[in-house]
Coordinates of C-alpha atoms and ligand atoms in Angstrom, one line a residue:
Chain A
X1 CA -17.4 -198.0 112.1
X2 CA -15.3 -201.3 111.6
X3 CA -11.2 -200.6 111.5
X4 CA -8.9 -202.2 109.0
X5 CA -6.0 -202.9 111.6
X6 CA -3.0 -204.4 109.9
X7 CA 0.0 -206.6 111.9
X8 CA 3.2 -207.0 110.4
X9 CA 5.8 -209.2 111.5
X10 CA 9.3 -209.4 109.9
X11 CA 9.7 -213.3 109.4
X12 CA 12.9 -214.8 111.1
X13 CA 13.9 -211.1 111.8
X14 CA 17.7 -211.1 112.6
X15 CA 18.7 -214.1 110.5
X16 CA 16.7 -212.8 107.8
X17 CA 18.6 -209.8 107.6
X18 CA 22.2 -212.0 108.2
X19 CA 21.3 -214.2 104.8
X20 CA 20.5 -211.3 103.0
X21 CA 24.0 -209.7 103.1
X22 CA 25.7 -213.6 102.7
X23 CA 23.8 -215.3 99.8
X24 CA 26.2 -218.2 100.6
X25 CA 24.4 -219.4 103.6
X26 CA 20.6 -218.4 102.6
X27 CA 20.2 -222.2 101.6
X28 CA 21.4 -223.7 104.6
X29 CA 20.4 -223.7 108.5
X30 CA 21.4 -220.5 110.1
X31 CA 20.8 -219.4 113.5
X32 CA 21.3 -215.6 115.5
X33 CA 22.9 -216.0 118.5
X34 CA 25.0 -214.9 121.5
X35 CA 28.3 -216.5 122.8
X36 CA 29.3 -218.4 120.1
X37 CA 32.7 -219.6 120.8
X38 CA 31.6 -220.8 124.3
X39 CA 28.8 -222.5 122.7
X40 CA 25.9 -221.8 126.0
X41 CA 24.9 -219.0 123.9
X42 CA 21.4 -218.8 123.3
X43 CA 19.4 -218.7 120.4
X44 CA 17.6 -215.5 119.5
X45 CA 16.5 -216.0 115.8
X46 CA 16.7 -219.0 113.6
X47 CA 16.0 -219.0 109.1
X48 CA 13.2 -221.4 107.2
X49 CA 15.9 -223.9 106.9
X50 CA 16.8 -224.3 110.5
X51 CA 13.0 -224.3 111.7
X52 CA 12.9 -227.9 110.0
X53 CA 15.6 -229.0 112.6
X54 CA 13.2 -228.2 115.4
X55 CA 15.4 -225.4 116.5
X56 CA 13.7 -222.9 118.7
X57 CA 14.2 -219.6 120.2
X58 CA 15.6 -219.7 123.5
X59 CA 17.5 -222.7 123.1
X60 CA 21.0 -222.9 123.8
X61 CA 22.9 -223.4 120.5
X62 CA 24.7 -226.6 122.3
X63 CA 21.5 -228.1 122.3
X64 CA 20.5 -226.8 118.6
X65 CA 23.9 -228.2 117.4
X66 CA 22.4 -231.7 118.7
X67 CA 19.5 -231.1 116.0
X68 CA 21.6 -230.4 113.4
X69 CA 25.4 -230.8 113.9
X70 CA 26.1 -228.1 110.6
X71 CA 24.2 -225.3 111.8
X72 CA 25.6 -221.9 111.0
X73 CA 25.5 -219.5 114.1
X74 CA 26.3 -215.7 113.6
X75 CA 26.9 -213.4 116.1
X76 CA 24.0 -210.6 116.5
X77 CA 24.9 -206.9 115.1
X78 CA 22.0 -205.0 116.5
X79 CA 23.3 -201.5 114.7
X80 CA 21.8 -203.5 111.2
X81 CA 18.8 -204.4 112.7
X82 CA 17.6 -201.4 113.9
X83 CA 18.5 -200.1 110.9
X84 CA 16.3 -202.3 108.7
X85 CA 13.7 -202.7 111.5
X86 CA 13.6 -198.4 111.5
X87 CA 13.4 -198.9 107.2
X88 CA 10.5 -201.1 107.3
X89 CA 8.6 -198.7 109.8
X90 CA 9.1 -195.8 107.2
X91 CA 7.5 -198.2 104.3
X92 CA 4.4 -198.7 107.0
X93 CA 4.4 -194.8 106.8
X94 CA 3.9 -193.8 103.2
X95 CA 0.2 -195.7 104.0
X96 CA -0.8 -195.0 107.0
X97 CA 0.4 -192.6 109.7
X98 CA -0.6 -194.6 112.3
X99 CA 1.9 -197.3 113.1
X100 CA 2.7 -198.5 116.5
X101 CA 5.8 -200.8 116.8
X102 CA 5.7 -203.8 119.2
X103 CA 9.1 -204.9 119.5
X104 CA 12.0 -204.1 116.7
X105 CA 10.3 -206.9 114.1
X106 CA 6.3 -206.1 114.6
X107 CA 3.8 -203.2 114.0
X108 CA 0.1 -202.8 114.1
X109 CA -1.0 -200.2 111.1
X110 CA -4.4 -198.7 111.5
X111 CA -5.4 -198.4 107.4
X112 CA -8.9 -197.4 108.2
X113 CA -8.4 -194.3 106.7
X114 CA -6.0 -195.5 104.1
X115 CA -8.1 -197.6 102.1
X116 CA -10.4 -195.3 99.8
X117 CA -6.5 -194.2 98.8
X118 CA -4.6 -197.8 98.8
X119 CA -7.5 -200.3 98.4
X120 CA -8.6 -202.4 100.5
X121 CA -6.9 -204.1 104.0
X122 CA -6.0 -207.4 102.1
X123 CA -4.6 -205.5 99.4
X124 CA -2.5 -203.1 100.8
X125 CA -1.3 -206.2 103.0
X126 CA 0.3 -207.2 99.4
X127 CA 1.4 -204.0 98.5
X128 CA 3.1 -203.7 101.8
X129 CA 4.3 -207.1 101.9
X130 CA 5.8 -206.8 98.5
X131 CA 7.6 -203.8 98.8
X132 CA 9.3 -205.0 101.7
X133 CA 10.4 -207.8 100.1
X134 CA 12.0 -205.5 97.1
X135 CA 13.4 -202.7 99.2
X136 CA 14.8 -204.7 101.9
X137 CA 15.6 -208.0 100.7
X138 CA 13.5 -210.1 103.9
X139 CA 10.4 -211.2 103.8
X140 CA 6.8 -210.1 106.2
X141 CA 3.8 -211.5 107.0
X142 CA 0.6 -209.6 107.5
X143 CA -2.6 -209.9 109.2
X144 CA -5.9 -208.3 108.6
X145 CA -8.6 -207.7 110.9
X146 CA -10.7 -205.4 112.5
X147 CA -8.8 -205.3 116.2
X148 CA -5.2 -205.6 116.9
X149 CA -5.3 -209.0 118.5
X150 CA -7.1 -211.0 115.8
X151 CA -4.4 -209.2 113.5
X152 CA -1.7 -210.4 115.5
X153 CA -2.8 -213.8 115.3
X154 CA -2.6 -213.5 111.9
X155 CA 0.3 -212.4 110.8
X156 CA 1.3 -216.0 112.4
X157 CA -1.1 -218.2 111.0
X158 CA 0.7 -218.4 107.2
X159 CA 4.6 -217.5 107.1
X160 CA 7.0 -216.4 105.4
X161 CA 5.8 -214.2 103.4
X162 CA 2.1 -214.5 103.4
X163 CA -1.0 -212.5 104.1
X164 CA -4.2 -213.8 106.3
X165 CA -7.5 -212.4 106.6
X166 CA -9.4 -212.8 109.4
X167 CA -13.2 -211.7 109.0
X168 CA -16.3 -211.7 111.1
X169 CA -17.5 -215.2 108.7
X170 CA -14.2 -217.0 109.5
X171 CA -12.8 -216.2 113.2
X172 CA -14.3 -219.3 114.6
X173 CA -13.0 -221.0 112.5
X174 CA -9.5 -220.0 111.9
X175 CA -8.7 -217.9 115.4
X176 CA -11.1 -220.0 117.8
X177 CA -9.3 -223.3 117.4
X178 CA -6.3 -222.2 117.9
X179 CA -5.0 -222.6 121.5
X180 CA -5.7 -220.0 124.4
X181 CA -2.2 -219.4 124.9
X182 CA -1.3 -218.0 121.5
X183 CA -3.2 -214.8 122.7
X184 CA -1.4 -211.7 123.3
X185 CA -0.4 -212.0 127.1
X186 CA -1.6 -215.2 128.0
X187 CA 1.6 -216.9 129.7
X188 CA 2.4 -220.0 130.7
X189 CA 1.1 -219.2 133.8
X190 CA -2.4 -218.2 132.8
X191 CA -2.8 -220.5 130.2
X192 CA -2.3 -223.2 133.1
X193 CA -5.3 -221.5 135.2
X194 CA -7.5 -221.6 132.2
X195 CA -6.6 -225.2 131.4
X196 CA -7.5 -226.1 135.0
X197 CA -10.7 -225.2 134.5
X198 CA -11.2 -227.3 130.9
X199 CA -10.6 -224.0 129.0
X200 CA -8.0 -225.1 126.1
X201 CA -8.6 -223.0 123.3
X202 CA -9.9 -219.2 122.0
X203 CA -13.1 -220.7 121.6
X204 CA -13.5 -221.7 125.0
X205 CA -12.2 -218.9 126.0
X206 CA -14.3 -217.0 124.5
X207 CA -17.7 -218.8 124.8
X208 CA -16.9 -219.3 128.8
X209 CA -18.8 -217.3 131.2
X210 CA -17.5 -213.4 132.4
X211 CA -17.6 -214.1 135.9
X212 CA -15.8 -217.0 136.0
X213 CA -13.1 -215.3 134.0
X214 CA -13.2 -212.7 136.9
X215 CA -13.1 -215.1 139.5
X216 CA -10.2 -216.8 137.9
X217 CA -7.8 -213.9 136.9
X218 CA -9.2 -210.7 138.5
X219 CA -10.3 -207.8 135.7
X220 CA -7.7 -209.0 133.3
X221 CA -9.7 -212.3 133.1
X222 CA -12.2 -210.3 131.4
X223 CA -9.6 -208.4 129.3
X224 CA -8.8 -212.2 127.9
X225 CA -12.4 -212.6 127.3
X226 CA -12.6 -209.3 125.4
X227 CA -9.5 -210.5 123.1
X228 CA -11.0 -213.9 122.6
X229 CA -14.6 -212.6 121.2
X230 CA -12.3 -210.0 118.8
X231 CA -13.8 -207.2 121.0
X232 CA -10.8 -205.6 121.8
X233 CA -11.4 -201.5 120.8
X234 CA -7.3 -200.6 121.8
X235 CA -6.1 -198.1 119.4
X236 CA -3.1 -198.4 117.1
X237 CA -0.8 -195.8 118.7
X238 CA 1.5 -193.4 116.6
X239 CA 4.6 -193.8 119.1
X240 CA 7.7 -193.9 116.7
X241 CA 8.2 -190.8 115.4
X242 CA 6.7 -188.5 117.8
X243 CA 6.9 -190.0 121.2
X244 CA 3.8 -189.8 123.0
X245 CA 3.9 -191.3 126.3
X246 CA 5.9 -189.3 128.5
X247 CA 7.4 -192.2 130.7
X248 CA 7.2 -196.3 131.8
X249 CA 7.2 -197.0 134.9
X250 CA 5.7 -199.6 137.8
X251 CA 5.8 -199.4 141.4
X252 CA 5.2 -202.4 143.4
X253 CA 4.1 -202.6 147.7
X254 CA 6.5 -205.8 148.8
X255 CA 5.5 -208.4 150.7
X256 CA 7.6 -207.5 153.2
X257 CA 9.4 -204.1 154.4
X258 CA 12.7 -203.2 153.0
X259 CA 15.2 -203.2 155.9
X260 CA 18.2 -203.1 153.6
X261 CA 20.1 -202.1 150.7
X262 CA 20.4 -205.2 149.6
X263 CA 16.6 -205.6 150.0
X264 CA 16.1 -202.2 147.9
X265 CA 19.0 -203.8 145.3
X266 CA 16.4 -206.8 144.8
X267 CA 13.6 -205.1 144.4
X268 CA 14.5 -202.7 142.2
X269 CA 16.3 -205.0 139.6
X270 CA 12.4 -206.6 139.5
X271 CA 10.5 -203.4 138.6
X272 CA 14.2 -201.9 136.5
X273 CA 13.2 -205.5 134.4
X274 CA 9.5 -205.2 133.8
X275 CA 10.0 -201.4 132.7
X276 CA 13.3 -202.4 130.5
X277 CA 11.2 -205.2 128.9
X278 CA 8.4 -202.7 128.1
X279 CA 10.8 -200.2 126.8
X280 CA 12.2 -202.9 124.4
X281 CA 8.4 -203.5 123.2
X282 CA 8.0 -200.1 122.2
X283 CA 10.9 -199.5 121.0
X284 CA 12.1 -196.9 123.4
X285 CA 14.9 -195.8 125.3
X286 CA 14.8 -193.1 128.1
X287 CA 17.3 -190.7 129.5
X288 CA 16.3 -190.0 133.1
X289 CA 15.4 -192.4 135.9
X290 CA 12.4 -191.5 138.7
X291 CA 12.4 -193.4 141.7
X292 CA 9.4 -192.8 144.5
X293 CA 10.5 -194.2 147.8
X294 CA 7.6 -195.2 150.6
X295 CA 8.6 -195.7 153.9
X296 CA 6.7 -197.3 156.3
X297 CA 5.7 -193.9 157.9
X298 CA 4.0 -193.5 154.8
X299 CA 5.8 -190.3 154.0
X300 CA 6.6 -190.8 150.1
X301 CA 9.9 -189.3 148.1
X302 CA 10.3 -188.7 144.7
X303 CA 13.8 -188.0 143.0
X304 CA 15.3 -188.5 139.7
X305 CA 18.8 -188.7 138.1
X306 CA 20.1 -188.7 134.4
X307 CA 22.0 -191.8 132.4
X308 CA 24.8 -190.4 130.6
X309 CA 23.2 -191.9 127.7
X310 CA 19.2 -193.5 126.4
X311 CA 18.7 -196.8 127.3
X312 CA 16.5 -199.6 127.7
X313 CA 18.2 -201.9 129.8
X314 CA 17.3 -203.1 133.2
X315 CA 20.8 -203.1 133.9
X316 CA 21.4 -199.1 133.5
X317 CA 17.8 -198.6 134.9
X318 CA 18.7 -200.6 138.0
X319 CA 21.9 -199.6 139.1
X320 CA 21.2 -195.9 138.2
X321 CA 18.3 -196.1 140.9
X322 CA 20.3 -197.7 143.8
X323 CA 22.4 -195.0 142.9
X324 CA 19.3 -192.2 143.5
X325 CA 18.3 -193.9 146.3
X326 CA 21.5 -193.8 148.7
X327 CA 21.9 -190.4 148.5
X328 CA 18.6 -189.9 149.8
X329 CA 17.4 -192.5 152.4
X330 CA 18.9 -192.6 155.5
X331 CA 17.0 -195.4 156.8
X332 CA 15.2 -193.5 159.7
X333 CA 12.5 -196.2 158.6
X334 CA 11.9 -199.5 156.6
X335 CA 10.5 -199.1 152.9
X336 CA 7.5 -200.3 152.5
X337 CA 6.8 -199.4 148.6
X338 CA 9.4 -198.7 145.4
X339 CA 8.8 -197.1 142.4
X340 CA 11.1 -196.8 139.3
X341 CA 10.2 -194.9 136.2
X342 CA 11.9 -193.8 133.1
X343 CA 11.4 -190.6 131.4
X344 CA 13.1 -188.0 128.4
X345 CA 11.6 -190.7 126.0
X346 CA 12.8 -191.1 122.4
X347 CA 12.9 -193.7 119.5
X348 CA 15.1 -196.4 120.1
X349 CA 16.2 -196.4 116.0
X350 CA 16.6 -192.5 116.5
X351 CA 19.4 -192.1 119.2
X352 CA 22.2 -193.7 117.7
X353 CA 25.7 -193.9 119.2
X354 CA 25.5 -191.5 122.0
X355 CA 27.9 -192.9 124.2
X356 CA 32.3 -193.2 124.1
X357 CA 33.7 -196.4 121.9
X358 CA 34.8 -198.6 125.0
X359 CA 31.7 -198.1 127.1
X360 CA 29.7 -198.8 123.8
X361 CA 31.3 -202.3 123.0
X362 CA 30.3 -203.0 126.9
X363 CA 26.7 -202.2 126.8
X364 CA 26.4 -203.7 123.2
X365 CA 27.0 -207.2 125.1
X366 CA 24.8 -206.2 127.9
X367 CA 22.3 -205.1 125.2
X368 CA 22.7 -208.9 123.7
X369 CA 22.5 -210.5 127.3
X370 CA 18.9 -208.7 128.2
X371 CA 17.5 -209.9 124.2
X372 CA 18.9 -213.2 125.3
X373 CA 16.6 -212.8 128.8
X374 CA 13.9 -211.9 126.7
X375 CA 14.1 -214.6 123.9
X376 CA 14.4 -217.4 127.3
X377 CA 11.6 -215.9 128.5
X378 CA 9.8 -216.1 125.6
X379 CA 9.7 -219.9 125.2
X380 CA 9.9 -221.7 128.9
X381 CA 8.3 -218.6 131.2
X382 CA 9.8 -216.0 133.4
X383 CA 11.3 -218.1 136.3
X384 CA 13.3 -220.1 133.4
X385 CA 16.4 -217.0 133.8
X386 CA 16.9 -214.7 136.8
X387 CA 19.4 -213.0 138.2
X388 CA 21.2 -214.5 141.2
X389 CA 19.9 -211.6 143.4
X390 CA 16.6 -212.6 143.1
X391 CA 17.6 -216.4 144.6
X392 CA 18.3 -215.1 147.7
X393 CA 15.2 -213.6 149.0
X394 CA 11.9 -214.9 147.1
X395 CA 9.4 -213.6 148.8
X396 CA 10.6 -210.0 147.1
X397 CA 10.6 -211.1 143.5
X398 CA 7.7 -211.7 141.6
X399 CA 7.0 -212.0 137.8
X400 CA 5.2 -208.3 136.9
X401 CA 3.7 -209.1 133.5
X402 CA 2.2 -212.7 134.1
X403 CA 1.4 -212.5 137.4
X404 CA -0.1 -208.9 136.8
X405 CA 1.6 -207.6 140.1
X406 CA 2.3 -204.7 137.4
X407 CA -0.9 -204.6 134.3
X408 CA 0.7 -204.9 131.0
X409 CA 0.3 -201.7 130.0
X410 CA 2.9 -202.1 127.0
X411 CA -0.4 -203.2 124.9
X412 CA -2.8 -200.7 126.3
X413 CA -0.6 -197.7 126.8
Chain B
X1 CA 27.0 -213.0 92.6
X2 CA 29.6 -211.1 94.3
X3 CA 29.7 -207.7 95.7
X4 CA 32.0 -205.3 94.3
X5 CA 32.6 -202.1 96.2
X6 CA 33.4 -199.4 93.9
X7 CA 34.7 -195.7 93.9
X8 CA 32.2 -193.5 92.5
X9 CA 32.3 -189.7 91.2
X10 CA 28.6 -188.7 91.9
X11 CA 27.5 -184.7 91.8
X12 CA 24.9 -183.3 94.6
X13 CA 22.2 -180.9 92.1
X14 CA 20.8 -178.2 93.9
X15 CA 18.0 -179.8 94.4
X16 CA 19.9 -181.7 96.6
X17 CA 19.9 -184.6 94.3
X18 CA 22.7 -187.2 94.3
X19 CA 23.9 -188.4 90.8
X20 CA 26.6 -190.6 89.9
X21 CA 28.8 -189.8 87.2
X22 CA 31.6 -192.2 86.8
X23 CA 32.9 -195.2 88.8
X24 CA 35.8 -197.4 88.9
X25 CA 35.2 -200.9 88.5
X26 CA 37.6 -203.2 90.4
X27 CA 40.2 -203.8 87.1
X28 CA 40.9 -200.2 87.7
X29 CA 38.7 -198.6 84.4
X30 CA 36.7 -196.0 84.8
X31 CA 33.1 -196.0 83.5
X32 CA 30.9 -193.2 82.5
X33 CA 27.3 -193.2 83.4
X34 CA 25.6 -192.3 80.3
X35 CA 22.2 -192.4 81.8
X36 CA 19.8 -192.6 84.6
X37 CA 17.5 -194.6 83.6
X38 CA 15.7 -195.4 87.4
X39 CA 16.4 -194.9 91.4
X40 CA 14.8 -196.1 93.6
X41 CA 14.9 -197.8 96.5
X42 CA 15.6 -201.7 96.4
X43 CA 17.9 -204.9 97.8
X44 CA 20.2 -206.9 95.7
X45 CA 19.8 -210.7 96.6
X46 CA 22.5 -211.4 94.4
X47 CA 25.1 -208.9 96.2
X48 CA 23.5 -209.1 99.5
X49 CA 22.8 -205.8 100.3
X50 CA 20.3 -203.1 100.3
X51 CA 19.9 -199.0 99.7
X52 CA 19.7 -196.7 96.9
X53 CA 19.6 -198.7 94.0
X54 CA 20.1 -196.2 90.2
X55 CA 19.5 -198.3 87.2
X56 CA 22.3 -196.8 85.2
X57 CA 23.2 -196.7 81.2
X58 CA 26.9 -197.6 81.2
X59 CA 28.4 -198.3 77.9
X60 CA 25.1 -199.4 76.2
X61 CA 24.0 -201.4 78.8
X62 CA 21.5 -201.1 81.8
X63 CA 23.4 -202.0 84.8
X64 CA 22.9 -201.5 88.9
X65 CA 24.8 -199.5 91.1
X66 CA 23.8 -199.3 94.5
X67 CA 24.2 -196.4 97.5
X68 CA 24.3 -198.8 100.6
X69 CA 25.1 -195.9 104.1
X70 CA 28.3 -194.6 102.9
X71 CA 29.7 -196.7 100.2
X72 CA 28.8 -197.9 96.4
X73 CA 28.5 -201.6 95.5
X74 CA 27.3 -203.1 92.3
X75 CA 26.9 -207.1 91.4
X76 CA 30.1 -208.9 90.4
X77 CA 29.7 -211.9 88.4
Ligands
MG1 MG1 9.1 -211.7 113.5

């Protein structure tokens, strides 16, 4: 049976919700961002007004100040976001009770089911749309579809506040001209393979043969191909309000043996990143930290340790596993594999403010720093910001998610 | 518009129900609610702001008060 599969994306998320609560600057260019008064801070969400500017996420706001000289920058406050972005997912939930977030401004809704009830997908994109717009003052825009990655695309073909429908009589139109890198996990660095080889758009993409895919990027080339032909089957996973997956984690086998903790240190801020990022994606934050030790004996360990409180950040995730490792290798042997997994899974919105006041005001920065990482990321690739531990040796680091070292299982769960 | 944080009386029924009765606007007179007339949930583009919003009879005339977290608001001129 065909699926109605819905994708909604809050528009201009975190500057949305900033001119909501200050009508005065709703008419002129505002921008979210960290580090104000040193001006290197980075650019994390920008309004209508300043997307005429050119201003673009991941930009320093030096730079955007260049563009337009009277920008408005505001500080992020996270607390109202996840607020509003928690808000949102319970309108989603009066239609369907299938929702899966991706990220804190974006949710697939599987209406399927809803529509002998609500209508049908295009019009319960309005209704949903709509009432966003009345009971939380910001705008969304929708995509309709029959998978999850032709409703992603979507959502961004007409914004702000818009709906698209993507049907089997216009795909090839609207979502095969469109170029190969808009699709879900097709990085800079993929995209570049695919170009290489003449492949520019969905369309090609799609119409190119199988095996050459494979040959070119392994099993996920014929993932891509799958999500270019709008034959992706993934399910819309209820994760929000019950948590279903138990933990996110990746191991990784290093190029070379660990002969040190510095080594270890390295290596475990790569895989602490990749699970942090795919934490933030799903909105979650974890409790406990597993780490599985290899040596080069082959012998294998597994220990974990609790955070004193939830967290998604690569940061806590890292430091918390060095931490777990040194009391237990005594470096009879070289490490020749790492693993780091989170567990004691709950809703990011849901947790609130576990922790004391001073250590909260810390990790609310650090919090900003790693949305910053992600935002850079976002636009010029994952090599454009690292942290200086990965300079010095690197043959250990390695991008997880584009280079596949790690599948992106934040889609595919 | 302005937003103008007010002091509000409001009752919890026993249904569990929370109903304003009386607020104090900010030249320091107090206004009955005569009526409920709505309550929903909704944003004010005009305050900026969003939560609880109870379309209220106050003297003769439908007016907004809002329940945003912890505090009451309604739109200034
Ligand atoms: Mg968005």
């Amino acid at each position: 049976m065909q699926r109605i599969i819905l994708h909604c994306d809050l528009n201009s998320f975190y500057a949305s919700v900033e001119c909501l609560y200050r009508p005065e600057i709703r008419a002129l260019p505002v921008v979210v961002c960290g580090n104000i008064e040193k001006r290197h801070g980075i650019i994390l969400a920008k309004n209508e007004v300043a997307k005429k500017y050119k201003i673009q996420t991941g930009e320093p706001l030096w730079q955007a100040k260049q563009k337009c000289p009277s920008l408005v920058a505001i500080e992020p406050s996270m607390g109202k976001y996840m607020k509003f972005s928690k808000a949102a997912r319970e309108i989603y939930l009066r239609y369907t009770g299938r929702v899966e977030a991706f990220g804190v401004d974006e949710c697939w809704l599987d209406v399927t089911d809803s529509t002998r009830l609500f209508g049908s997908g295009e019009k319960l994109a309005y209704t949903i749309k709509d009432t966003i717009q009345q009971e939380l003052g910001i705008t969304a825009s929708v995509g309709v579809a029959d998978n999850k990655i032709f409703a992603k695309l979507g959502s961004d073909m007409k914004k702000p506040n818009a709906v698209t429908v993507i049907t089997p009589e216009n795909y090839k139109q609207k979502v095969w001209t469109l170029p190969a890198t808009d699709l879900l996990y097709v990085g800079r660095s993929t995209g570049q393979k695919l170009r290489k080889i003449g492949l520019h758009t969905i369309g090609q993409l799609a119409c190119a043969e199988k095996h050459v895919l494979r040959g070119l990027l392994g099993k996920w080339g014929e993932t891509l191909w799958t999500f270019a032909n709008g034959e992706d089957v993934s399910p819309v996973l209820t994760l929000n309000h019950e948590v279903h997956v138990k933990s996110i984690g990746n191991s990784m086998t290093t190029a070379c043996d660990l002969k040190n903790i510095e080594d270890v240190k390295i290596v475990f801020y790569v895989l602490a990143e990749s699970v942090a990022e795919r934490l933030r994606h799903a909105t979650l934050v974890g409790k406990t930290v597993q780490i599985t030790i290899r040596g080069t004996d082959l012998c294998l360990i597994e220990r974990q340790g609790k955070l004193t409180c939830p967290t998604s950040l690569a940061s806590d995730i890292a430091s918390k596993a060095l931490e777990i490792f040194k009391g237990q290798w005594a470096w009879h042997n070289d490490v020749r594999a790492l693993g780091v997994r989170v567990t004691d899974l709950m809703a990011e919105t849901d947790h609130g403010q576990l922790c004391f006041l001073q250590e909260e005001a810390q990790r609310a920065r650090r919090q900003v720093l790693e949305h910053t990482m992600d935002a850079v990321r976002g636009r010029y690739g994952h090599y454009a910001i690292q942290r200086a531990l990965h300079l010095a040796k690197p043959i250990l680091k390695a991008n997880p998610i584009d280079e596949h070292v790690v599948y992106p299982v934040s889609f595919f769960r | 518009m302005r937003k103008v944080f007010v002091d509000v009386t409001a009752v919890f029924s026993k249904e569990g129900i929370l109903v304003p009765i009386s607020f104090v606007w900010e030249d320091g007179e107090r206004y009955e609610v005569d009526k409920i007339l709505d309550c929903r949930n909704a944003a004010s583009l005009k305050a900026g702001g969003c939560g609880v919003r109870y379309t209220c009879r106050v003297c003769g005339k439908e007016t907004f008060l809002f329940l945003e977290d912890n505090r009451w608001f309604m739109e200034g001129k």
